Short mmCIF file of C-alpha atoms in Angstrom, two decimals:
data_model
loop_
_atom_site.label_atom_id
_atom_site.label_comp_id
_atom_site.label_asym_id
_atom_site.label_seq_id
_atom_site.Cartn_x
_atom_site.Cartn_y
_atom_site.Cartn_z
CA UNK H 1 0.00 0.00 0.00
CA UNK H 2 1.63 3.38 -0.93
CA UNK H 3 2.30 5.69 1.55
CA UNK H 4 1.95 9.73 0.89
CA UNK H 5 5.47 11.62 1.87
CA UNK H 6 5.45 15.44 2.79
CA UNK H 7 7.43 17.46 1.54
CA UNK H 8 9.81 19.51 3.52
CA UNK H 9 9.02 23.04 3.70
CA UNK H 10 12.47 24.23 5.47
CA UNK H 11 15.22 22.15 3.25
CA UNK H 12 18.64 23.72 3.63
CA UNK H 13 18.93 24.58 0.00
CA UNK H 14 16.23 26.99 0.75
CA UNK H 15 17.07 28.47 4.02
CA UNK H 16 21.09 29.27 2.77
CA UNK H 17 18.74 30.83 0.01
CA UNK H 18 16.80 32.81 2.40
CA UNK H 19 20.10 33.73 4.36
CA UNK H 20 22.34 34.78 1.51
CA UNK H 21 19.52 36.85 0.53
CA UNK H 22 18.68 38.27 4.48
CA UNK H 23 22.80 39.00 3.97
CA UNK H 24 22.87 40.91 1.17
CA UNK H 25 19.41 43.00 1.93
CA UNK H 26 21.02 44.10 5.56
CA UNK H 27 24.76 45.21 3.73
CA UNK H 28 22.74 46.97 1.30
CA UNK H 29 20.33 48.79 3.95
CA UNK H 30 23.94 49.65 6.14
CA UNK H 31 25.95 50.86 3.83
CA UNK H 32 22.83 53.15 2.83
CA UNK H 33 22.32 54.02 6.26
CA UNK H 34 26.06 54.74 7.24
CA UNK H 35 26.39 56.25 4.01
CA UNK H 36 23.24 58.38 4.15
CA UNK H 37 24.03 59.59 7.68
CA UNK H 38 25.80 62.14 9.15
CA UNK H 39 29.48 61.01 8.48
CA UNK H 40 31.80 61.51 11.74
CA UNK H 41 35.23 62.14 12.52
CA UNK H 42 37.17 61.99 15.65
CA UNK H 43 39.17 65.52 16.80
CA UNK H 44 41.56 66.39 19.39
CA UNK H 45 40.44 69.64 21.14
CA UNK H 46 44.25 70.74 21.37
CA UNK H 47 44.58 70.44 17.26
CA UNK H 48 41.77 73.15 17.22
CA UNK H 49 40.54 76.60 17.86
CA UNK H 50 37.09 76.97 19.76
CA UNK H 51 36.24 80.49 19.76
CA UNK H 52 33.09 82.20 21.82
CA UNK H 53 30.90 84.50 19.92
CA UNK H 54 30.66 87.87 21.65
CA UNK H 55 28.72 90.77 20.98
CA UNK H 56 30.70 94.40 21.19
CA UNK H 57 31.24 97.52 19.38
CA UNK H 58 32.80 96.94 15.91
CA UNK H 59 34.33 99.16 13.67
CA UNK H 60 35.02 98.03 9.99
CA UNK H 61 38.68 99.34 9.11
CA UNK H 62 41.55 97.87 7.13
CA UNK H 63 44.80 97.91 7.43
CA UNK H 64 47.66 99.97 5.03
CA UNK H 65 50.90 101.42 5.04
CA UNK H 66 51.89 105.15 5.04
CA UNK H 67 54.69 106.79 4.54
CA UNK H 68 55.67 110.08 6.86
CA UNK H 69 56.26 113.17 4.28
CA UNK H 70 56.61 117.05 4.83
CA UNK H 71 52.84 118.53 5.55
CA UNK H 72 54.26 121.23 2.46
CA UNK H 73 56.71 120.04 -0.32
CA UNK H 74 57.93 122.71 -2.83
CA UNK H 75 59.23 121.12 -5.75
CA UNK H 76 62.66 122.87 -7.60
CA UNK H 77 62.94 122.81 -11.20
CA UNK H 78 64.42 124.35 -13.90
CA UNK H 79 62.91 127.41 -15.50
CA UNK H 80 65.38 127.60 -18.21
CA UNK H 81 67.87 125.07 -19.41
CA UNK H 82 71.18 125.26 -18.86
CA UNK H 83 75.06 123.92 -17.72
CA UNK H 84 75.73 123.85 -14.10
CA UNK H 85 77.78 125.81 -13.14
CA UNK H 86 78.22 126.58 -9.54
CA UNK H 87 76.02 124.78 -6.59
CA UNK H 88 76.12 126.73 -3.26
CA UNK H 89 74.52 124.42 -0.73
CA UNK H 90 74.11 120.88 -0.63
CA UNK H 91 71.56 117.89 -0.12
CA UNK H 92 70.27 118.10 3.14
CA UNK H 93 70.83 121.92 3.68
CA UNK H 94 68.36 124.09 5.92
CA UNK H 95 67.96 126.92 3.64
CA UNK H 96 66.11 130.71 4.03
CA UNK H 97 64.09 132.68 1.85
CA UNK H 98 65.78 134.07 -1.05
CA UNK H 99 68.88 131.87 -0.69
CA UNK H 100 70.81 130.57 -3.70
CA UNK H 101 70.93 127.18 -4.43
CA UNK H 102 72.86 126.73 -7.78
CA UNK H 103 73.60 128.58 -10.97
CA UNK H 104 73.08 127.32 -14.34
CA UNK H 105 74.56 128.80 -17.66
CA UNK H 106 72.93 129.71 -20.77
CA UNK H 107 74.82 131.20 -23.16
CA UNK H 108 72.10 131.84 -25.50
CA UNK H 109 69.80 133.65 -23.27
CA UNK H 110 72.46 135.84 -21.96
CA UNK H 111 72.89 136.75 -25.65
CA UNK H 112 69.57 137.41 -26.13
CA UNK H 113 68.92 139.60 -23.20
CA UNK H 114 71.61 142.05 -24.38
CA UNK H 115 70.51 142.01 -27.87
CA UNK H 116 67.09 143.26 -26.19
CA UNK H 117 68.50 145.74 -23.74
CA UNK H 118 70.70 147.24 -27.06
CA UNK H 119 67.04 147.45 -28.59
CA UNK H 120 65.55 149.27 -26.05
CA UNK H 121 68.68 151.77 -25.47
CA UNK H 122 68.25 152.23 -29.68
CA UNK H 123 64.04 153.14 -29.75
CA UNK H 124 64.76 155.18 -26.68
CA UNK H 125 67.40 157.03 -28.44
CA UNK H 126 64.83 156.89 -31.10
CA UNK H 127 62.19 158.08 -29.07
CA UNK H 128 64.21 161.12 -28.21
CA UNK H 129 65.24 162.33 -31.78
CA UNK H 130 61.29 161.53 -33.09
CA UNK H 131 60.33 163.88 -30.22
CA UNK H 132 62.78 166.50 -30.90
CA UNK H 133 62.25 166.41 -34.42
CA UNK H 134 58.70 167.13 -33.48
CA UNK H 135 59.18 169.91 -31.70
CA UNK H 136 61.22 171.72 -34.18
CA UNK H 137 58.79 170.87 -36.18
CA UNK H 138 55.88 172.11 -34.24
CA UNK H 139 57.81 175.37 -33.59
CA UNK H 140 58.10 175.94 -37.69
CA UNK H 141 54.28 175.69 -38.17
CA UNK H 142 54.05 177.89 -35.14
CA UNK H 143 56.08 180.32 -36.37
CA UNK H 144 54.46 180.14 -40.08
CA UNK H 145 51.07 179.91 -38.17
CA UNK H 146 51.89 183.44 -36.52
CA UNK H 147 52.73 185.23 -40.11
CA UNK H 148 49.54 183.69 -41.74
CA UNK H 149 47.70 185.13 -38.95
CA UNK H 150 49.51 188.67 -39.17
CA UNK H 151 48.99 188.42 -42.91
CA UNK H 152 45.26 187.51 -42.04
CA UNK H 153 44.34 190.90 -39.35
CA UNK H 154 46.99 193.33 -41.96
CA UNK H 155 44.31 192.06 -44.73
CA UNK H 156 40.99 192.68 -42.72
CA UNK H 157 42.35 196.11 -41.56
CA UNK H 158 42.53 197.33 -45.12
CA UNK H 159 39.73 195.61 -46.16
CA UNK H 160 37.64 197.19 -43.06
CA UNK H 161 39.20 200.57 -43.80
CA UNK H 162 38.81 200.75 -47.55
CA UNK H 163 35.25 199.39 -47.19
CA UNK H 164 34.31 202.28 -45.29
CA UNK H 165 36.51 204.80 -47.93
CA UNK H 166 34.24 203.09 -50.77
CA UNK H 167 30.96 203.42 -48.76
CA UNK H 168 31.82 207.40 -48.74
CA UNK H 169 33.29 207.24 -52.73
CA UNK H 170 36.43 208.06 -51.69
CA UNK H 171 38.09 204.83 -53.30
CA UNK H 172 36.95 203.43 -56.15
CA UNK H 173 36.06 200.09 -57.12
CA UNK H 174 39.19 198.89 -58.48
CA UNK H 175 41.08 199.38 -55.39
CA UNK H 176 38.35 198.23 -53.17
CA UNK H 177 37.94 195.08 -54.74
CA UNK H 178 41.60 194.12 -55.01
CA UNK H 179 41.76 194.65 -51.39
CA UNK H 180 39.03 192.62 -50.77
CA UNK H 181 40.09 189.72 -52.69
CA UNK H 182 43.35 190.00 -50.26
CA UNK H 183 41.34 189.82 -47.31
CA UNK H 184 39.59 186.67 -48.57
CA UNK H 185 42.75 185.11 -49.54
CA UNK H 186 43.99 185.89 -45.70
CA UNK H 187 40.92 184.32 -44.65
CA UNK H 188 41.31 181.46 -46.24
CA UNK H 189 44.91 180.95 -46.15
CA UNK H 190 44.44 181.09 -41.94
CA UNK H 191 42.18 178.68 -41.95
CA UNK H 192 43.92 176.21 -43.72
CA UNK H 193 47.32 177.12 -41.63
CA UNK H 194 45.00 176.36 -38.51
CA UNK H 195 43.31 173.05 -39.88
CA UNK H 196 47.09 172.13 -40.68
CA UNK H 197 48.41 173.17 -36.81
CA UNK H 198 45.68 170.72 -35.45
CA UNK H 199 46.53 168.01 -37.60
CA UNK H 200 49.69 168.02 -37.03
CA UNK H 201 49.10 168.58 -33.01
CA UNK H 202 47.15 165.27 -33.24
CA UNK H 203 49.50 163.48 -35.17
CA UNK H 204 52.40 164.25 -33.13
CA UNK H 205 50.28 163.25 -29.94
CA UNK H 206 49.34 159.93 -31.92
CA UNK H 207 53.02 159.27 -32.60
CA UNK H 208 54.35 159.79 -29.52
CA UNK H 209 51.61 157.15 -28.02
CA UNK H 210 52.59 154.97 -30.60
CA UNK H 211 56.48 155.34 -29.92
CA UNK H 212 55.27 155.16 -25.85
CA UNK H 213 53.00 151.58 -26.37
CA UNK H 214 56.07 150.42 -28.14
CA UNK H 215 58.60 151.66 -25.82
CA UNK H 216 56.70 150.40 -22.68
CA UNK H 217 56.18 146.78 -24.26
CA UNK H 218 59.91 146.52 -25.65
CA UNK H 219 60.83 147.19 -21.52
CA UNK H 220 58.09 144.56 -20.36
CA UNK H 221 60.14 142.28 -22.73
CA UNK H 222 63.38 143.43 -21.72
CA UNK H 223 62.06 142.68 -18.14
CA UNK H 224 60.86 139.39 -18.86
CA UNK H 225 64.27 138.89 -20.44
CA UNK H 226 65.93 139.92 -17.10
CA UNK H 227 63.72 137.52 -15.55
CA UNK H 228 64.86 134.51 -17.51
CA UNK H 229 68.20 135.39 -16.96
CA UNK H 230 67.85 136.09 -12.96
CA UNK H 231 66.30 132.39 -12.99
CA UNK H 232 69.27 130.85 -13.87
CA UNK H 233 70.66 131.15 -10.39
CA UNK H 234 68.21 128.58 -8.50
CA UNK H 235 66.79 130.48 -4.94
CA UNK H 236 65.07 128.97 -1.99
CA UNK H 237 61.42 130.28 -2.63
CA UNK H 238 60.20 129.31 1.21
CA UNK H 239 62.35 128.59 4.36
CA UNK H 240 62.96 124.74 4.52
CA UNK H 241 65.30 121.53 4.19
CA UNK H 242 66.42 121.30 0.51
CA UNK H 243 66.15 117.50 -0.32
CA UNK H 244 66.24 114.85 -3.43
CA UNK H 245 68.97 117.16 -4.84
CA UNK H 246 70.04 116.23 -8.37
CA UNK H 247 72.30 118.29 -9.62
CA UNK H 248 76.14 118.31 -10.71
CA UNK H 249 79.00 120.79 -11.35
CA UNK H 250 78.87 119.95 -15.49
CA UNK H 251 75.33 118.70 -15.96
CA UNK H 252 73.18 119.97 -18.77
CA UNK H 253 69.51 120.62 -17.26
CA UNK H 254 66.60 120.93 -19.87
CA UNK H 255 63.87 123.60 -19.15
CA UNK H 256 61.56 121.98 -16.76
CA UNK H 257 64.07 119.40 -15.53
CA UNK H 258 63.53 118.47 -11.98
CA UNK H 259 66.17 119.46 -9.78
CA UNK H 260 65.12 118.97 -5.87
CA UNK H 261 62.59 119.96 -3.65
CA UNK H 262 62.53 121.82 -0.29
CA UNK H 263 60.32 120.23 2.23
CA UNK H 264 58.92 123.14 4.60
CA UNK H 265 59.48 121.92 8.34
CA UNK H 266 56.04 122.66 9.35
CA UNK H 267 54.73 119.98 10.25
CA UNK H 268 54.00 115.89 8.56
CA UNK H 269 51.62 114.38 6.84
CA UNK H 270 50.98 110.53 5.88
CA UNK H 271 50.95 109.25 2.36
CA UNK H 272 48.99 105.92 2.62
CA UNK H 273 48.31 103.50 -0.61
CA UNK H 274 45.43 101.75 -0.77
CA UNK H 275 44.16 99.11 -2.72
CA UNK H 276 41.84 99.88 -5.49
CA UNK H 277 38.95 97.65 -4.33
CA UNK H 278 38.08 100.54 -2.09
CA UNK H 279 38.51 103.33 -4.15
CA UNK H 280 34.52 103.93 -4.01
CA UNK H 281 34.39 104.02 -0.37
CA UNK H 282 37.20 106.04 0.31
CA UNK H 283 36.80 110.25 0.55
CA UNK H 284 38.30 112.89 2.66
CA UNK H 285 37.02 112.93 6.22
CA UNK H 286 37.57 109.37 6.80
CA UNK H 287 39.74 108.55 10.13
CA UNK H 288 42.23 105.96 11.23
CA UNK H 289 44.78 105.56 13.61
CA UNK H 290 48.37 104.19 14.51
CA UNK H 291 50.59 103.06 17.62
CA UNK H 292 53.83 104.81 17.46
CA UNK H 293 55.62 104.70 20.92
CA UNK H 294 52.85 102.70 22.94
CA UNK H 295 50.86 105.90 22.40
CA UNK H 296 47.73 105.86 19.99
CA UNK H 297 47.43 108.85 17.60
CA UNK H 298 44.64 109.69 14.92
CA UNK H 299 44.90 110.68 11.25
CA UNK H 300 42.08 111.99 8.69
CA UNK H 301 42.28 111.64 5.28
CA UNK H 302 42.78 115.60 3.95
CA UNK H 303 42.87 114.05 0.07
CA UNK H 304 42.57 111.61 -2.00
CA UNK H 305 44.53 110.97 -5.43
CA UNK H 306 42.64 108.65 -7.93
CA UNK H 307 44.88 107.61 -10.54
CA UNK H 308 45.23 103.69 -9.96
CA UNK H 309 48.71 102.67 -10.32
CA UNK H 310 49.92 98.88 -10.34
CA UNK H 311 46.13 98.16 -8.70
CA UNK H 312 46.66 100.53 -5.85
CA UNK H 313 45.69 104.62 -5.12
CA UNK H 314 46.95 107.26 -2.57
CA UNK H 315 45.51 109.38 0.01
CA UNK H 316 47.02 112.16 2.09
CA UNK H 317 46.37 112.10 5.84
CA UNK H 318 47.49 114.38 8.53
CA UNK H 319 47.31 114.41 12.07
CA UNK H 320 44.53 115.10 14.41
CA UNK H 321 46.12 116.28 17.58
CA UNK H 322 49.36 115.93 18.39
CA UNK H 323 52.24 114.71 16.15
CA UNK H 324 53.99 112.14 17.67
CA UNK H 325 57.95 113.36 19.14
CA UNK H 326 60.57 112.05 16.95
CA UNK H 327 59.20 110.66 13.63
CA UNK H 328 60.68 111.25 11.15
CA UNK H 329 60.30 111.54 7.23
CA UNK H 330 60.26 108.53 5.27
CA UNK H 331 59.09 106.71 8.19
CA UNK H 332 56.63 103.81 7.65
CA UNK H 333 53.56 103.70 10.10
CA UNK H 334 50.81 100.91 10.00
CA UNK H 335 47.19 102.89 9.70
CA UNK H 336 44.06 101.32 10.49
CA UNK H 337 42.06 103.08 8.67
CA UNK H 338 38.51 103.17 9.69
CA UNK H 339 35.53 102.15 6.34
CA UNK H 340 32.55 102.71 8.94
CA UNK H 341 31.34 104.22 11.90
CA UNK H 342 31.71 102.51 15.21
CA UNK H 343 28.83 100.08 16.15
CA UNK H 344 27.43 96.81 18.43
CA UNK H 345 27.30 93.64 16.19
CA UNK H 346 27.51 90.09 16.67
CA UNK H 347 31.08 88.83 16.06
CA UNK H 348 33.04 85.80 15.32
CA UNK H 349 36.79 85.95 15.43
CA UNK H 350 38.60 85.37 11.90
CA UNK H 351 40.29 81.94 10.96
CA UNK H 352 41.20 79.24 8.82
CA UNK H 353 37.74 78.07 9.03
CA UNK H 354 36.37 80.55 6.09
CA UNK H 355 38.33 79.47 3.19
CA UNK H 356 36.74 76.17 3.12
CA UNK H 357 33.31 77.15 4.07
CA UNK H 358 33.31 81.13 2.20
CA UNK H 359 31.51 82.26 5.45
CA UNK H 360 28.04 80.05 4.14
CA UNK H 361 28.69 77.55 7.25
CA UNK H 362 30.25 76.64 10.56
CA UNK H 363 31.38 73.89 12.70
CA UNK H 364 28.96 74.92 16.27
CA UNK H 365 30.32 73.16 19.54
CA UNK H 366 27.26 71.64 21.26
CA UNK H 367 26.73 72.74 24.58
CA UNK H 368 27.89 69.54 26.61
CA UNK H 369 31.42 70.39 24.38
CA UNK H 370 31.51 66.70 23.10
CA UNK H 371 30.89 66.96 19.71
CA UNK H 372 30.34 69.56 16.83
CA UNK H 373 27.98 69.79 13.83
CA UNK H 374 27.37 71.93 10.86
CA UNK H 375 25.14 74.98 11.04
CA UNK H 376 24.46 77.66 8.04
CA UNK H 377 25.41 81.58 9.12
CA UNK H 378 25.59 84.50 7.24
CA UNK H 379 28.65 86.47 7.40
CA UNK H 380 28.74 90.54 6.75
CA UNK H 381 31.25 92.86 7.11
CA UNK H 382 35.03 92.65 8.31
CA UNK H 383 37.53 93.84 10.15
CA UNK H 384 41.10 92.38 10.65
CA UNK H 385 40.13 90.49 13.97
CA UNK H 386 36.53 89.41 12.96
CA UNK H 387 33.60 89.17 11.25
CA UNK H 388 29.76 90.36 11.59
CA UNK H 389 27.49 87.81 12.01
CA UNK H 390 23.90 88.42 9.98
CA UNK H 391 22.27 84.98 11.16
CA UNK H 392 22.97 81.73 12.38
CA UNK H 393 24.84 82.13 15.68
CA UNK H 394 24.02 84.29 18.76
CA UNK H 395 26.34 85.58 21.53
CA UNK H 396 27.93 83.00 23.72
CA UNK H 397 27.76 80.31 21.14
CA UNK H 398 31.19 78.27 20.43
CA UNK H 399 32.26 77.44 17.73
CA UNK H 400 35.37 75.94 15.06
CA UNK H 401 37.29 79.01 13.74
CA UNK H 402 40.60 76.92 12.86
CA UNK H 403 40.94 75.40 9.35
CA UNK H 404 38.71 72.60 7.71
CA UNK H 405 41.35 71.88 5.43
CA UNK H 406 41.65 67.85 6.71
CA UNK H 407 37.60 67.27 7.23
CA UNK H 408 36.49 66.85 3.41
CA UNK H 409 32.51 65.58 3.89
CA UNK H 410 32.27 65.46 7.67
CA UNK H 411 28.54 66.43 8.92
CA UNK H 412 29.93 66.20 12.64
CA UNK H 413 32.84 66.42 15.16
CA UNK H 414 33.54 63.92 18.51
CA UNK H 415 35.74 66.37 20.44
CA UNK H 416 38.08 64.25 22.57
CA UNK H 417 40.09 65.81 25.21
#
């Protein structure tokens, strides 16, 4: 009689089946959930910087270099060209008003500067015989002016008188009439000789103007000459300390050459350079400040010089206050130079932490200090200790400020001690 046989439901074929399967479902699901997770990374609190974020008055200023320079610098060159010939003082001299500095030789002006003072002593000389001739020649119409006019009254006295004589027929008409044509001629011959006399009156008063207008601007030349040549010998134009002296016994200058420059000792000024990505923010009025001696002392900018060169701009500043004792010219002082005005902000200190994360994110401490995890902030502006923080952090928070150079992915910190 046959006899039914079950058949196994658990075989071991089947359940290695079932557990290489169960295997390969729970790798899968843990390497998605390790890899899915927040990634960690062990850190020793002594390889890092924990900083605290405070809240305090900030200022946004940067720092640049300036230069110490004369508050007043009056730059020497030459007027005319020229050989030099003779310095009197050297580099470095404290000079006066009016004191002479160097000659320079030009034999070509000289020249011409006699040339014009020989042309001046010839139209004055001129000048002289023009109005002499004049005169004589005034006196000569004068004189002819006085025998036209004797002529003239001799001719209306007869006329007059043999008028009358006719009037009674005691003349006759011949004689009458040839008097009377006389008279007329008088008449008319003295007005002419007076029309002449005040022509000539107004022509010798127009040529003497003339001869004057010339004269005068022929001496304006001749003093402008003088000038040119008086300019040759270099002078101290304002008291001061002649400097940057370049000049030689020999040298040939051209006109406009510079030669030095004499820095007035009244007092110093900065010149600062400053890079041309704040060229829109920076204008006269703006302060900053330097140590110098363990003592702080303030500066304002007084002007500002566009012109970009080699990606930096100038500024002059002088000093507010007092001028520090003892510094010098050409001395270097570090300026922070204030963008803003003073104010209370939230602030994290600068590190190595925001050229991996651009200021978008930051590694907060949590408060029990074991660990550390990533939280999104919003930087603003900067200063060379810190930055403003717009969101993400509040006062008394702790956080990562060293570099995340070695972290890559890592969503979290264990701080070990």
């Amino acid at each position: 009689m046959d006899r039914k046989i079950e058949k196994k439901t658990w075989n071991s074929k089947r359940i290695l089946t079932i557990a290489g399967i169960t295997g390969i479902i729970l790798l899968v699901g843990g390497s998605i959930y390790f890899t899915s997770g927040k990634s960690k990374l062990d850190v020793d609190t002594e390889r890092i910087t924990i900083s605290t974020i405070t809240k305090g008055p900030f200022q946004e200023f940067i720092p640049v270099n300036g230069v110490v320079m004369p508050l007043t610098t009056i730059y020497l060159d030459a007027t005319e060209g020229g050989v030099v010939e003779e310095k009197f003082v050297e580099d470095g001299a404290t000079l006066k008003k009016g004191d002479p500095i160097l000659k320079l030789s030009n034999t070509d002006l000289e020249l011409n500067l006699a040339n014009q003072e020989t042309a001046v002593y010839a139209e004055q000389t001129q000048m002289q015989i023009s109005h002499n001739n004049a005169q004589q020649n005034t006196i000569t119409k004068l004189n002819t002016m006085a025998d036209v006019e004797n002529a003239y009254k001799e001719a209306e006295r007869v006329y007059k008188l043999d008028k009358h004589l006719y009037d009674q027929k005691a003349i006759g008409l011949q004689q009458y009439q040839s008097d009377k044509n006389m008279y007329d001629y008088q008449v008319n011959r003295y007005k002419l000789a007076r029309q002449i006399l005040v022509q000539d009156t107004a022509l010798v008063k127009q040529q003497a103007s003339q001869s004057q207008e010339q004269y005068a601007h022929m001496k304006t030349t001749l003093e402008l000459m003088r000038k040119k040549v008086a300019s040759l010998v270099l002078r101290a134009n304002v008291d001061g300390q002649l400097t940057s002296m370049d000049a030689e016994v020999g040298q040939n200058k051209k006109q406009g050459e510079h030669l030095g420059q004499i820095d007035v000792q009244s007092g110093f000024k900065a010149r600062v350079d400053i890079d041309e990505h704040y060229l829109s923010r920076i204008y006269t009025g703006l302060k900053g400040d330097f140590q110098f001696a363990d003592k702080t002392y303030n500066l304002v900018i007084k002007k500002v010089f566009t012109q970009v060169t080699a990606g930096r701009f100038q500024v002059d500043m002088q000093f507010v206050g007092a001028v520090p004792k003892g510094i010098r010219k050409g001395q270097t002082l570090q300026v922070r130079l204030a963008l803003s005005e003073e104010r209370t902000a939230i602030l994290v200190p600068k590190g190595g932490f925001f050229q991996q994360t651009g200021g978008n994110w930051i590694f907060k401490v949590s408060e029990d200090g074991k660990r550390a995890y990533k939280v999104d902030i919003q930087l603003g502006l900067t200063s060379p200790d810190y930055y403003v923080v717009n969101q993400g952090l509040n006062p008394g928070d702790k956080v990562i400020t060293s570099s995340y150079e070695t972290y890559g992915d890592i969503q979290e910190l264990i701080l070990k001690k």
